[in-house]
Amino acid sequence: MSSFGGDSNFCPECGNILPLPGIQNTVCCPCCSFCIPVAEFSGQEIHSTFIFNPVEQSSVAQEDEDSEMKGPVIDRRCARCSKEGMVYHTRQMRSADEGQTVFFTCIHCRYQEKEDS
């Protein structure tokens, strides 16, 4: 008795995706011992669809004016307003064998400062 039912592209024993039929007479599940004759796949068509997100919806294109306010908040005192709480992010501004530059933005007054490490 099978644990899973439905699509013949899935193993009825463990639910894993079955590999495409090859030159062997059987298709065997890579996770369990289930095997099915290749003849069971006769006449089946396989269709694939790829959907590419438009560039406008990608995470790179979504950087807006508030992107400096996103990120982890740390306990660092702002040099301008003297309040605690700054958001930081890092960037590699120089060559790869040198440290990253850390950019801090105050969550209260949006004052920005940088620190080379």
PDB file of N, CA and C in Angstrom, residues 15-111:
ATOM      1  N   GLY A  15       7.415  10.077  -1.339  1.00  0.00           N
ATOM      2  CA  GLY A  15       7.013  11.402  -1.794  1.00  0.00           C
ATOM      3  C   GLY A  15       8.109  12.191  -2.480  1.00  0.00           C
ATOM      4  N   ASN A  16       9.298  11.613  -2.637  1.00  0.00           N
ATOM      5  CA  ASN A  16      10.412  12.296  -3.283  1.00  0.00           C
ATOM      6  C   ASN A  16      10.157  12.420  -4.786  1.00  0.00           C
ATOM      7  N   ILE A  17      10.753  13.431  -5.420  1.00  0.00           N
ATOM      8  CA  ILE A  17      10.633  13.578  -6.873  1.00  0.00           C
ATOM      9  C   ILE A  17      11.445  12.475  -7.536  1.00  0.00           C
ATOM     10  N   LEU A  18      10.806  11.769  -8.470  1.00  0.00           N
ATOM     11  CA  LEU A  18      11.506  10.705  -9.194  1.00  0.00           C
ATOM     12  C   LEU A  18      12.367  11.319 -10.291  1.00  0.00           C
ATOM     13  N   PRO A  19      13.542  10.726 -10.557  1.00  0.00           N
ATOM     14  CA  PRO A  19      14.377  11.238 -11.649  1.00  0.00           C
ATOM     15  C   PRO A  19      13.715  10.960 -12.999  1.00  0.00           C
ATOM     16  N   LEU A  20      14.149  11.696 -14.015  1.00  0.00           N
ATOM     17  CA  LEU A  20      13.623  11.461 -15.358  1.00  0.00           C
ATOM     18  C   LEU A  20      14.050  10.089 -15.848  1.00  0.00           C
ATOM     19  N   PRO A  21      13.204   9.427 -16.644  1.00  0.00           N
ATOM     20  CA  PRO A  21      13.587   8.116 -17.185  1.00  0.00           C
ATOM     21  C   PRO A  21      14.848   8.233 -18.030  1.00  0.00           C
ATOM     22  N   GLY A  22      15.699   7.233 -17.899  1.00  0.00           N
ATOM     23  CA  GLY A  22      16.946   7.199 -18.661  1.00  0.00           C
ATOM     24  C   GLY A  22      16.988   5.979 -19.557  1.00  0.00           C
ATOM     25  N   ILE A  23      18.172   5.410 -19.712  1.00  0.00           N
ATOM     26  CA  ILE A  23      18.320   4.247 -20.586  1.00  0.00           C
ATOM     27  C   ILE A  23      18.000   2.931 -19.869  1.00  0.00           C
ATOM     28  N   GLN A  24      17.863   2.973 -18.537  1.00  0.00           N
ATOM     29  CA  GLN A  24      17.517   1.766 -17.803  1.00  0.00           C
ATOM     30  C   GLN A  24      16.035   1.437 -18.012  1.00  0.00           C
ATOM     31  N   ASN A  25      15.671   0.198 -17.674  1.00  0.00           N
ATOM     32  CA  ASN A  25      14.287  -0.252 -17.820  1.00  0.00           C
ATOM     33  C   ASN A  25      13.406   0.192 -16.661  1.00  0.00           C
ATOM     34  N   THR A  26      14.014   0.710 -15.598  1.00  0.00           N
ATOM     35  CA  THR A  26      13.244   1.136 -14.435  1.00  0.00           C
ATOM     36  C   THR A  26      13.706   2.520 -13.986  1.00  0.00           C
ATOM     37  N   VAL A  27      12.810   3.196 -13.296  1.00  0.00           N
ATOM     38  CA  VAL A  27      13.131   4.465 -12.649  1.00  0.00           C
ATOM     39  C   VAL A  27      13.079   4.183 -11.157  1.00  0.00           C
ATOM     40  N   CYS A  28      14.195   4.427 -10.479  1.00  0.00           N
ATOM     41  CA  CYS A  28      14.283   4.123  -9.053  1.00  0.00           C
ATOM     42  C   CYS A  28      14.382   5.422  -8.252  1.00  0.00           C
ATOM     43  N   CYS A  29      13.688   5.436  -7.132  1.00  0.00           N
ATOM     44  CA  CYS A  29      13.710   6.584  -6.232  1.00  0.00           C
ATOM     45  C   CYS A  29      15.087   6.689  -5.584  1.00  0.00           C
ATOM     46  N   PRO A  30      15.693   7.880  -5.553  1.00  0.00           N
ATOM     47  CA  PRO A  30      17.013   8.022  -4.940  1.00  0.00           C
ATOM     48  C   PRO A  30      16.985   7.965  -3.407  1.00  0.00           C
ATOM     49  N   CYS A  31      15.773   8.042  -2.800  1.00  0.00           N
ATOM     50  CA  CYS A  31      15.687   8.052  -1.337  1.00  0.00           C
ATOM     51  C   CYS A  31      15.261   6.720  -0.731  1.00  0.00           C
ATOM     52  N   CYS A  32      14.486   5.957  -1.456  1.00  0.00           N
ATOM     53  CA  CYS A  32      14.025   4.676  -0.912  1.00  0.00           C
ATOM     54  C   CYS A  32      14.227   3.596  -1.975  1.00  0.00           C
ATOM     55  N   SER A  33      13.722   2.447  -1.751  1.00  0.00           N
ATOM     56  CA  SER A  33      13.965   1.320  -2.668  1.00  0.00           C
ATOM     57  C   SER A  33      12.886   1.178  -3.737  1.00  0.00           C
ATOM     58  N   PHE A  34      11.968   2.131  -3.858  1.00  0.00           N
ATOM     59  CA  PHE A  34      10.887   2.026  -4.832  1.00  0.00           C
ATOM     60  C   PHE A  34      11.419   2.142  -6.254  1.00  0.00           C
ATOM     61  N   CYS A  35      10.972   1.255  -7.144  1.00  0.00           N
ATOM     62  CA  CYS A  35      11.303   1.302  -8.573  1.00  0.00           C
ATOM     63  C   CYS A  35      10.017   1.116  -9.367  1.00  0.00           C
ATOM     64  N   ILE A  36       9.968   1.746 -10.529  1.00  0.00           N
ATOM     65  CA  ILE A  36       8.799   1.661 -11.406  1.00  0.00           C
ATOM     66  C   ILE A  36       9.302   1.437 -12.830  1.00  0.00           C
ATOM     67  N   PRO A  37       8.621   0.597 -13.618  1.00  0.00           N
ATOM     68  CA  PRO A  37       9.063   0.375 -15.005  1.00  0.00           C
ATOM     69  C   PRO A  37       8.952   1.669 -15.832  1.00  0.00           C
ATOM     70  N   VAL A  38       9.882   1.842 -16.748  1.00  0.00           N
ATOM     71  CA  VAL A  38       9.891   3.020 -17.617  1.00  0.00           C
ATOM     72  C   VAL A  38       8.621   3.065 -18.465  1.00  0.00           C
ATOM     73  N   ALA A  39       8.046   1.925 -18.763  1.00  0.00           N
ATOM     74  CA  ALA A  39       6.829   1.866 -19.585  1.00  0.00           C
ATOM     75  C   ALA A  39       5.683   2.649 -18.948  1.00  0.00           C
ATOM     76  N   GLU A  40       5.684   2.819 -17.639  1.00  0.00           N
ATOM     77  CA  GLU A  40       4.656   3.584 -16.953  1.00  0.00           C
ATOM     78  C   GLU A  40       4.673   5.059 -17.368  1.00  0.00           C
ATOM     79  N   PHE A  41       5.812   5.535 -17.871  1.00  0.00           N
ATOM     80  CA  PHE A  41       5.952   6.931 -18.285  1.00  0.00           C
ATOM     81  C   PHE A  41       5.668   7.129 -19.769  1.00  0.00           C
ATOM     82  N   SER A  42       5.332   6.065 -20.471  1.00  0.00           N
ATOM     83  CA  SER A  42       5.101   6.138 -21.915  1.00  0.00           C
ATOM     84  C   SER A  42       3.946   7.082 -22.222  1.00  0.00           C
ATOM     85  N   GLY A  43       4.174   7.982 -23.137  1.00  0.00           N
ATOM     86  CA  GLY A  43       3.143   8.912 -23.577  1.00  0.00           C
ATOM     87  C   GLY A  43       3.003  10.161 -22.721  1.00  0.00           C
ATOM     88  N   GLN A  44       3.737  10.270 -21.633  1.00  0.00           N
ATOM     89  CA  GLN A  44       3.642  11.461 -20.785  1.00  0.00           C
ATOM     90  C   GLN A  44       4.483  12.596 -21.364  1.00  0.00           C
ATOM     91  N   GLU A  45       3.953  13.792 -21.286  1.00  0.00           N
ATOM     92  CA  GLU A  45       4.690  14.975 -21.688  1.00  0.00           C
ATOM     93  C   GLU A  45       5.082  15.741 -20.431  1.00  0.00           C
ATOM     94  N   ILE A  46       6.281  16.283 -20.445  1.00  0.00           N
ATOM     95  CA  ILE A  46       6.761  17.088 -19.318  1.00  0.00           C
ATOM     96  C   ILE A  46       6.888  18.521 -19.795  1.00  0.00           C
ATOM     97  N   HIS A  47       6.224  19.436 -19.082  1.00  0.00           N
ATOM     98  CA  HIS A  47       6.268  20.855 -19.408  1.00  0.00           C
ATOM     99  C   HIS A  47       6.903  21.602 -18.246  1.00  0.00           C
ATOM    100  N   SER A  48       7.749  22.551 -18.562  1.00  0.00           N
ATOM    101  CA  SER A  48       8.370  23.397 -17.543  1.00  0.00           C
ATOM    102  C   SER A  48       8.072  24.848 -17.863  1.00  0.00           C
ATOM    103  N   THR A  49       7.900  25.637 -16.816  1.00  0.00           N
ATOM    104  CA  THR A  49       7.665  27.057 -16.980  1.00  0.00           C
ATOM    105  C   THR A  49       8.630  27.819 -16.095  1.00  0.00           C
ATOM    106  N   PHE A  50       9.281  28.818 -16.649  1.00  0.00           N
ATOM    107  CA  PHE A  50      10.176  29.682 -15.897  1.00  0.00           C
ATOM    108  C   PHE A  50       9.577  31.075 -15.895  1.00  0.00           C
ATOM    109  N   ILE A  51       9.420  31.649 -14.711  1.00  0.00           N
ATOM    110  CA  ILE A  51       8.894  33.006 -14.592  1.00  0.00           C
ATOM    111  C   ILE A  51       9.997  33.877 -14.020  1.00  0.00           C
ATOM    112  N   PHE A  52      10.423  34.854 -14.796  1.00  0.00           N
ATOM    113  CA  PHE A  52      11.457  35.772 -14.359  1.00  0.00           C
ATOM    114  C   PHE A  52      10.791  37.041 -13.853  1.00  0.00           C
ATOM    115  N   ASN A  53      11.158  37.464 -12.656  1.00  0.00           N
ATOM    116  CA  ASN A  53      10.601  38.685 -12.098  1.00  0.00           C
ATOM    117  C   ASN A  53      11.142  39.886 -12.853  1.00  0.00           C
ATOM    118  N   PRO A  54      10.299  40.880 -13.113  1.00  0.00           N
ATOM    119  CA  PRO A  54      10.789  42.090 -13.767  1.00  0.00           C
ATOM    120  C   PRO A  54      11.830  42.778 -12.883  1.00  0.00           C
ATOM    121  N   VAL A  55      12.741  43.491 -13.506  1.00  0.00           N
ATOM    122  CA  VAL A  55      13.809  44.166 -12.778  1.00  0.00           C
ATOM    123  C   VAL A  55      13.235  45.129 -11.752  1.00  0.00           C
ATOM    124  N   GLU A  56      12.091  45.750 -12.059  1.00  0.00           N
ATOM    125  CA  GLU A  56      11.492  46.705 -11.135  1.00  0.00           C
ATOM    126  C   GLU A  56      11.128  46.052  -9.808  1.00  0.00           C
ATOM    127  N   GLN A  57      10.870  44.739  -9.787  1.00  0.00           N
ATOM    128  CA  GLN A  57      10.455  44.056  -8.570  1.00  0.00           C
ATOM    129  C   GLN A  57      11.607  43.387  -7.839  1.00  0.00           C
ATOM    130  N   SER A  58      12.795  43.415  -8.407  1.00  0.00           N
ATOM    131  CA  SER A  58      13.921  42.747  -7.759  1.00  0.00           C
ATOM    132  C   SER A  58      14.370  43.535  -6.539  1.00  0.00           C
ATOM    133  N   SER A  59      15.066  42.864  -5.640  1.00  0.00           N
ATOM    134  CA  SER A  59      15.510  43.512  -4.406  1.00  0.00           C
ATOM    135  C   SER A  59      16.540  44.601  -4.688  1.00  0.00           C
ATOM    136  N   VAL A  60      17.294  44.480  -5.780  1.00  0.00           N
ATOM    137  CA  VAL A  60      18.278  45.504  -6.124  1.00  0.00           C
ATOM    138  C   VAL A  60      17.577  46.791  -6.528  1.00  0.00           C
ATOM    139  N   ALA A  61      16.473  46.681  -7.268  1.00  0.00           N
ATOM    140  CA  ALA A  61      15.764  47.864  -7.733  1.00  0.00           C
ATOM    141  C   ALA A  61      14.925  48.509  -6.644  1.00  0.00           C
ATOM    142  N   GLN A  62      14.700  47.811  -5.518  1.00  0.00           N
ATOM    143  CA  GLN A  62      13.842  48.343  -4.475  1.00  0.00           C
ATOM    144  C   GLN A  62      14.584  49.197  -3.460  1.00  0.00           C
ATOM    145  N   GLU A  63      15.845  49.483  -3.678  1.00  0.00           N
ATOM    146  CA  GLU A  63      16.565  50.358  -2.759  1.00  0.00           C
ATOM    147  C   GLU A  63      16.006  51.761  -2.908  1.00  0.00           C
ATOM    148  N   ASP A  64      15.405  52.265  -1.861  1.00  0.00           N
ATOM    149  CA  ASP A  64      14.833  53.599  -1.895  1.00  0.00           C
ATOM    150  C   ASP A  64      15.567  54.507  -0.931  1.00  0.00           C
ATOM    151  N   GLU A  65      15.003  55.680  -0.694  1.00  0.00           N
ATOM    152  CA  GLU A  65      15.686  56.643   0.160  1.00  0.00           C
ATOM    153  C   GLU A  65      15.764  56.176   1.607  1.00  0.00           C
ATOM    154  N   ASP A  66      14.942  55.235   2.050  1.00  0.00           N
ATOM    155  CA  ASP A  66      14.990  54.733   3.417  1.00  0.00           C
ATOM    156  C   ASP A  66      15.851  53.482   3.556  1.00  0.00           C
ATOM    157  N   SER A  67      16.606  53.125   2.528  1.00  0.00           N
ATOM    158  CA  SER A  67      17.408  51.909   2.604  1.00  0.00           C
ATOM    159  C   SER A  67      18.492  52.000   3.667  1.00  0.00           C
ATOM    160  N   GLU A  68      18.965  53.225   3.989  1.00  0.00           N
ATOM    161  CA  GLU A  68      19.973  53.353   5.034  1.00  0.00           C
ATOM    162  C   GLU A  68      19.378  53.144   6.423  1.00  0.00           C
ATOM    163  N   MET A  69      18.049  53.174   6.542  1.00  0.00           N
ATOM    164  CA  MET A  69      17.394  52.977   7.830  1.00  0.00           C
ATOM    165  C   MET A  69      17.003  51.525   8.071  1.00  0.00           C
ATOM    166  N   LYS A  70      17.365  50.635   7.167  1.00  0.00           N
ATOM    167  CA  LYS A  70      17.075  49.218   7.329  1.00  0.00           C
ATOM    168  C   LYS A  70      18.329  48.518   7.810  1.00  0.00           C
ATOM    169  N   GLY A  71      18.169  47.625   8.742  1.00  0.00           N
ATOM    170  CA  GLY A  71      19.306  46.871   9.239  1.00  0.00           C
ATOM    171  C   GLY A  71      19.282  46.778  10.749  1.00  0.00           C
ATOM    172  N   PRO A  72      20.307  46.173  11.315  1.00  0.00           N
ATOM    173  CA  PRO A  72      20.348  46.002  12.763  1.00  0.00           C
ATOM    174  C   PRO A  72      20.611  47.323  13.483  1.00  0.00           C
ATOM    175  N   VAL A  73      19.950  47.501  14.628  1.00  0.00           N
ATOM    176  CA  VAL A  73      20.139  48.693  15.456  1.00  0.00           C
ATOM    177  C   VAL A  73      21.085  48.335  16.596  1.00  0.00           C
ATOM    178  N   ILE A  74      22.099  49.167  16.802  1.00  0.00           N
ATOM    179  CA  ILE A  74      23.076  48.908  17.862  1.00  0.00           C
ATOM    180  C   ILE A  74      23.058  50.056  18.873  1.00  0.00           C
ATOM    181  N   ASP A  75      23.616  49.798  20.043  1.00  0.00           N
ATOM    182  CA  ASP A  75      23.739  50.821  21.082  1.00  0.00           C
ATOM    183  C   ASP A  75      24.993  51.643  20.806  1.00  0.00           C
ATOM    184  N   ARG A  76      24.830  52.696  20.039  1.00  0.00           N
ATOM    185  CA  ARG A  76      25.923  53.611  19.716  1.00  0.00           C
ATOM    186  C   ARG A  76      25.358  55.015  19.805  1.00  0.00           C
ATOM    187  N   ARG A  77      26.074  55.902  20.477  1.00  0.00           N
ATOM    188  CA  ARG A  77      25.605  57.269  20.695  1.00  0.00           C
ATOM    189  C   ARG A  77      25.887  58.118  19.449  1.00  0.00           C
ATOM    190  N   CYS A  78      24.879  58.834  18.999  1.00  0.00           N
ATOM    191  CA  CYS A  78      24.987  59.716  17.842  1.00  0.00           C
ATOM    192  C   CYS A  78      25.828  60.934  18.219  1.00  0.00           C
ATOM    193  N   ALA A  79      26.756  61.315  17.344  1.00  0.00           N
ATOM    194  CA  ALA A  79      27.618  62.463  17.602  1.00  0.00           C
ATOM    195  C   ALA A  79      26.856  63.782  17.493  1.00  0.00           C
ATOM    196  N   ARG A  80      25.737  63.804  16.771  1.00  0.00           N
ATOM    197  CA  ARG A  80      24.979  65.034  16.591  1.00  0.00           C
ATOM    198  C   ARG A  80      23.920  65.232  17.684  1.00  0.00           C
ATOM    199  N   CYS A  81      23.037  64.228  17.892  1.00  0.00           N
ATOM    200  CA  CYS A  81      21.923  64.419  18.830  1.00  0.00           C
ATOM    201  C   CYS A  81      22.152  63.740  20.182  1.00  0.00           C
ATOM    202  N   SER A  82      23.224  63.005  20.330  1.00  0.00           N
ATOM    203  CA  SER A  82      23.620  62.326  21.574  1.00  0.00           C
ATOM    204  C   SER A  82      22.624  61.277  22.055  1.00  0.00           C
ATOM    205  N   LYS A  83      21.754  60.774  21.173  1.00  0.00           N
ATOM    206  CA  LYS A  83      20.817  59.713  21.547  1.00  0.00           C
ATOM    207  C   LYS A  83      21.397  58.358  21.154  1.00  0.00           C
ATOM    208  N   GLU A  84      20.993  57.327  21.892  1.00  0.00           N
ATOM    209  CA  GLU A  84      21.443  55.963  21.608  1.00  0.00           C
ATOM    210  C   GLU A  84      20.608  55.370  20.483  1.00  0.00           C
ATOM    211  N   GLY A  85      21.231  54.550  19.674  1.00  0.00           N
ATOM    212  CA  GLY A  85      20.545  53.803  18.633  1.00  0.00           C
ATOM    213  C   GLY A  85      20.953  54.224  17.249  1.00  0.00           C
ATOM    214  N   MET A  86      21.728  53.361  16.594  1.00  0.00           N
ATOM    215  CA  MET A  86      22.137  53.624  15.226  1.00  0.00           C
ATOM    216  C   MET A  86      21.999  52.339  14.415  1.00  0.00           C
ATOM    217  N   VAL A  87      21.613  52.504  13.176  1.00  0.00           N
ATOM    218  CA  VAL A  87      21.546  51.397  12.228  1.00  0.00           C
ATOM    219  C   VAL A  87      22.884  51.351  11.509  1.00  0.00           C
ATOM    220  N   TYR A  88      23.362  50.155  11.215  1.00  0.00           N
ATOM    221  CA  TYR A  88      24.633  50.077  10.502  1.00  0.00           C
ATOM    222  C   TYR A  88      24.565  49.110   9.331  1.00  0.00           C
ATOM    223  N   HIS A  89      25.427  49.325   8.368  1.00  0.00           N
ATOM    224  CA  HIS A  89      25.653  48.380   7.280  1.00  0.00           C
ATOM    225  C   HIS A  89      27.112  48.522   6.847  1.00  0.00           C
ATOM    226  N   THR A  90      27.625  47.481   6.212  1.00  0.00           N
ATOM    227  CA  THR A  90      29.035  47.480   5.804  1.00  0.00           C
ATOM    228  C   THR A  90      29.132  47.410   4.285  1.00  0.00           C
ATOM    229  N   ARG A  91      30.221  47.957   3.787  1.00  0.00           N
ATOM    230  CA  ARG A  91      30.523  47.894   2.352  1.00  0.00           C
ATOM    231  C   ARG A  91      32.017  47.719   2.187  1.00  0.00           C
ATOM    232  N   GLN A  92      32.403  47.032   1.155  1.00  0.00           N
ATOM    233  CA  GLN A  92      33.812  46.866   0.811  1.00  0.00           C
ATOM    234  C   GLN A  92      34.169  48.005  -0.131  1.00  0.00           C
ATOM    235  N   MET A  93      34.804  49.055   0.393  1.00  0.00           N
ATOM    236  CA  MET A  93      35.091  50.255  -0.391  1.00  0.00           C
ATOM    237  C   MET A  93      36.489  50.223  -1.010  1.00  0.00           C
ATOM    238  N   ARG A  94      37.393  49.480  -0.396  1.00  0.00           N
ATOM    239  CA  ARG A  94      38.773  49.439  -0.873  1.00  0.00           C
ATOM    240  C   ARG A  94      39.052  48.052  -1.424  1.00  0.00           C
ATOM    241  N   SER A  95      40.304  47.711  -1.583  1.00  0.00           N
ATOM    242  CA  SER A  95      40.654  46.407  -2.133  1.00  0.00           C
ATOM    243  C   SER A  95      40.250  45.289  -1.173  1.00  0.00           C
ATOM    244  N   ALA A  96      40.171  44.085  -1.698  1.00  0.00           N
ATOM    245  CA  ALA A  96      39.654  42.945  -0.938  1.00  0.00           C
ATOM    246  C   ALA A  96      40.528  42.569   0.255  1.00  0.00           C
ATOM    247  N   ASP A  97      41.810  42.934   0.231  1.00  0.00           N
ATOM    248  CA  ASP A  97      42.677  42.555   1.347  1.00  0.00           C
ATOM    249  C   ASP A  97      42.636  43.570   2.493  1.00  0.00           C
ATOM    250  N   GLU A  98      41.815  44.599   2.375  1.00  0.00           N
ATOM    251  CA  GLU A  98      41.641  45.581   3.446  1.00  0.00           C
ATOM    252  C   GLU A  98      40.260  45.428   4.067  1.00  0.00           C
ATOM    253  N   GLY A  99      40.073  46.001   5.247  1.00  0.00           N
ATOM    254  CA  GLY A  99      38.821  45.866   5.978  1.00  0.00           C
ATOM    255  C   GLY A  99      37.663  46.587   5.317  1.00  0.00           C
ATOM    256  N   GLN A 100      36.464  46.275   5.792  1.00  0.00           N
ATOM    257  CA  GLN A 100      35.260  46.907   5.280  1.00  0.00           C
ATOM    258  C   GLN A 100      35.042  48.264   5.939  1.00  0.00           C
ATOM    259  N   THR A 101      34.250  49.086   5.281  1.00  0.00           N
ATOM    260  CA  THR A 101      33.843  50.358   5.860  1.00  0.00           C
ATOM    261  C   THR A 101      32.460  50.166   6.467  1.00  0.00           C
ATOM    262  N   VAL A 102      32.284  50.603   7.719  1.00  0.00           N
ATOM    263  CA  VAL A 102      31.004  50.484   8.410  1.00  0.00           C
ATOM    264  C   VAL A 102      30.332  51.851   8.393  1.00  0.00           C
ATOM    265  N   PHE A 103      29.080  51.887   7.919  1.00  0.00           N
ATOM    266  CA  PHE A 103      28.305  53.114   7.859  1.00  0.00           C
ATOM    267  C   PHE A 103      27.243  53.059   8.954  1.00  0.00           C
ATOM    268  N   PHE A 104      27.165  54.106   9.777  1.00  0.00           N
ATOM    269  CA  PHE A 104      26.198  54.203  10.862  1.00  0.00           C
ATOM    270  C   PHE A 104      25.223  55.326  10.537  1.00  0.00           C
ATOM    271  N   THR A 105      23.921  55.108  10.792  1.00  0.00           N
ATOM    272  CA  THR A 105      22.892  56.122  10.599  1.00  0.00           C
ATOM    273  C   THR A 105      22.064  56.200  11.869  1.00  0.00           C
ATOM    274  N   CYS A 106      21.932  57.389  12.414  1.00  0.00           N
ATOM    275  CA  CYS A 106      21.146  57.606  13.629  1.00  0.00           C
ATOM    276  C   CYS A 106      19.668  57.393  13.316  1.00  0.00           C
ATOM    277  N   ILE A 107      18.978  56.630  14.168  1.00  0.00           N
ATOM    278  CA  ILE A 107      17.565  56.370  13.933  1.00  0.00           C
ATOM    279  C   ILE A 107      16.690  57.551  14.335  1.00  0.00           C
ATOM    280  N   HIS A 108      17.273  58.530  15.014  1.00  0.00           N
ATOM    281  CA  HIS A 108      16.511  59.686  15.470  1.00  0.00           C
ATOM    282  C   HIS A 108      16.658  60.881  14.527  1.00  0.00           C
ATOM    283  N   CYS A 109      17.895  61.247  14.185  1.00  0.00           N
ATOM    284  CA  CYS A 109      18.115  62.450  13.357  1.00  0.00           C
ATOM    285  C   CYS A 109      18.683  62.141  11.979  1.00  0.00           C
ATOM    286  N   ARG A 110      18.940  60.864  11.691  1.00  0.00           N
ATOM    287  CA  ARG A 110      19.474  60.399  10.406  1.00  0.00           C
ATOM    288  C   ARG A 110      20.897  60.907  10.111  1.00  0.00           C
ATOM    289  N   TYR A 111      21.604  61.313  11.130  1.00  0.00           N
ATOM    290  CA  TYR A 111      23.004  61.709  10.944  1.00  0.00           C
ATOM    291  C   TYR A 111      23.802  60.469  10.559  1.00  0.00           C
TER     292      TYR A 111
END
